[in-house]
Amino acid sequence: MYLINGAESETLAVNDRSVQFGDGCFTTARIVRGRVQLL
């Protein structure tokens, strides 16, 4: 599943900017003993 402009989608077009240029949003979290550490 993908969210494209806030709407769910099952497919991602090959001409989508995120595919062409690697655009995206991600989060990195530290996990210690199975718990997310707030940074």
Tab-separated table of N, CA and C in Angstrom:
chain	number	residue	atom	x	y	z
A	1	MET	N	0.840	-1.174	0.000
A	1	MET	CA	0.000	0.000	0.000
A	1	MET	C	0.888	1.241	0.000
A	2	TYR	N	0.456	2.216	-0.726
A	2	TYR	CA	1.154	3.492	-0.793
A	2	TYR	C	0.167	4.606	-0.465
A	3	LEU	N	0.671	5.690	0.068
A	3	LEU	CA	-0.142	6.896	0.234
A	3	LEU	C	0.367	7.920	-0.771
A	4	ILE	N	-0.498	8.319	-1.681
A	4	ILE	CA	-0.138	9.307	-2.695
A	4	ILE	C	-1.040	10.514	-2.482
A	5	ASN	N	-0.447	11.625	-2.071
A	5	ASN	CA	-1.200	12.841	-1.735
A	5	ASN	C	-2.303	12.542	-0.727
A	6	GLY	N	-2.006	11.677	0.235
A	6	GLY	CA	-2.949	11.357	1.299
A	6	GLY	C	-3.967	10.282	0.974
A	7	ALA	N	-3.989	9.782	-0.266
A	7	ALA	CA	-4.945	8.750	-0.670
A	7	ALA	C	-4.225	7.412	-0.820
A	8	GLU	N	-4.868	6.327	-0.340
A	8	GLU	CA	-4.274	4.995	-0.467
A	8	GLU	C	-4.274	4.555	-1.923
A	9	SER	N	-3.215	3.850	-2.318
A	9	SER	CA	-3.101	3.316	-3.668
A	9	SER	C	-2.400	1.969	-3.596
A	10	GLU	N	-2.811	1.034	-4.447
A	10	GLU	CA	-2.180	-0.287	-4.492
A	10	GLU	C	-1.025	-0.324	-5.484
A	11	THR	N	-0.936	0.669	-6.355
A	11	THR	CA	0.114	0.688	-7.376
A	11	THR	C	0.875	2.010	-7.318
A	12	LEU	N	2.042	1.993	-7.924
A	12	LEU	CA	2.878	3.185	-8.001
A	12	LEU	C	3.369	3.295	-9.435
A	13	ALA	N	3.025	4.384	-10.107
A	13	ALA	CA	3.403	4.568	-11.508
A	13	ALA	C	4.912	4.755	-11.639
A	14	VAL	N	5.494	4.185	-12.706
A	14	VAL	CA	6.945	4.300	-12.894
A	14	VAL	C	7.373	5.728	-13.210
A	15	ASN	N	6.451	6.562	-13.663
A	15	ASN	CA	6.802	7.959	-13.940
A	15	ASN	C	6.536	8.867	-12.741
A	16	ASP	N	6.231	8.284	-11.585
A	16	ASP	CA	6.047	9.049	-10.351
A	16	ASP	C	7.397	9.616	-9.914
A	17	ARG	N	7.402	10.850	-9.457
A	17	ARG	CA	8.655	11.508	-9.059
A	17	ARG	C	9.432	10.720	-8.007
A	18	SER	N	8.711	10.071	-7.076
A	18	SER	CA	9.398	9.315	-6.020
A	18	SER	C	10.206	8.159	-6.589
A	19	VAL	N	9.753	7.589	-7.690
A	19	VAL	CA	10.486	6.499	-8.341
A	19	VAL	C	11.656	7.068	-9.139
A	20	GLN	N	11.421	8.151	-9.851
A	20	GLN	CA	12.450	8.736	-10.708
A	20	GLN	C	13.596	9.366	-9.925
A	21	PHE	N	13.289	10.016	-8.801
A	21	PHE	CA	14.302	10.785	-8.093
A	21	PHE	C	14.565	10.328	-6.666
A	22	GLY	N	13.864	9.297	-6.206
A	22	GLY	CA	14.085	8.784	-4.854
A	22	GLY	C	13.519	9.674	-3.764
A	23	ASP	N	12.562	10.537	-4.120
A	23	ASP	CA	11.910	11.381	-3.112
A	23	ASP	C	11.139	10.507	-2.134
A	24	GLY	N	10.992	10.960	-0.926
A	24	GLY	CA	10.200	10.208	0.039
A	24	GLY	C	10.295	10.806	1.424
A	25	CYS	N	9.616	10.176	2.316
A	25	CYS	CA	9.601	10.597	3.703
A	25	CYS	C	9.835	9.359	4.554
A	26	PHE	N	10.726	9.440	5.499
A	26	PHE	CA	10.989	8.290	6.350
A	26	PHE	C	11.343	8.775	7.743
A	27	THR	N	11.283	7.866	8.665
A	27	THR	CA	11.610	8.175	10.047
A	27	THR	C	12.625	7.166	10.551
A	28	THR	N	13.603	7.626	11.289
A	28	THR	CA	14.570	6.746	11.922
A	28	THR	C	14.325	6.800	13.423
A	29	ALA	N	14.247	5.640	14.038
A	29	ALA	CA	13.991	5.586	15.478
A	29	ALA	C	14.980	4.630	16.127
A	30	ARG	N	15.413	4.964	17.319
A	30	ARG	CA	16.295	4.097	18.094
A	30	ARG	C	15.432	3.203	18.977
A	31	ILE	N	15.707	1.906	18.940
A	31	ILE	CA	14.960	0.947	19.751
A	31	ILE	C	15.925	0.267	20.712
A	32	VAL	N	15.611	0.335	22.003
A	32	VAL	CA	16.423	-0.277	23.049
A	32	VAL	C	15.517	-1.197	23.858
A	33	ARG	N	15.928	-2.455	23.974
A	33	ARG	CA	15.141	-3.458	24.704
A	33	ARG	C	13.683	-3.500	24.252
A	34	GLY	N	13.474	-3.383	22.930
A	34	GLY	CA	12.132	-3.493	22.380
A	34	GLY	C	11.259	-2.268	22.505
A	35	ARG	N	11.834	-1.146	22.937
A	35	ARG	CA	11.051	0.084	23.099
A	35	ARG	C	11.678	1.223	22.301
A	36	VAL	N	10.833	2.015	21.687
A	36	VAL	CA	11.298	3.177	20.931
A	36	VAL	C	11.768	4.247	21.905
A	37	GLN	N	12.964	4.775	21.655
A	37	GLN	CA	13.534	5.832	22.491
A	37	GLN	C	13.210	7.189	21.877
A	38	LEU	N	12.630	8.073	22.651
A	38	LEU	CA	12.340	9.413	22.162
A	38	LEU	C	13.631	10.211	22.110
A	39	LEU	N	13.858	10.857	20.996
A	39	LEU	CA	15.090	11.633	20.813
A	39	LEU	C	14.809	13.105	20.919
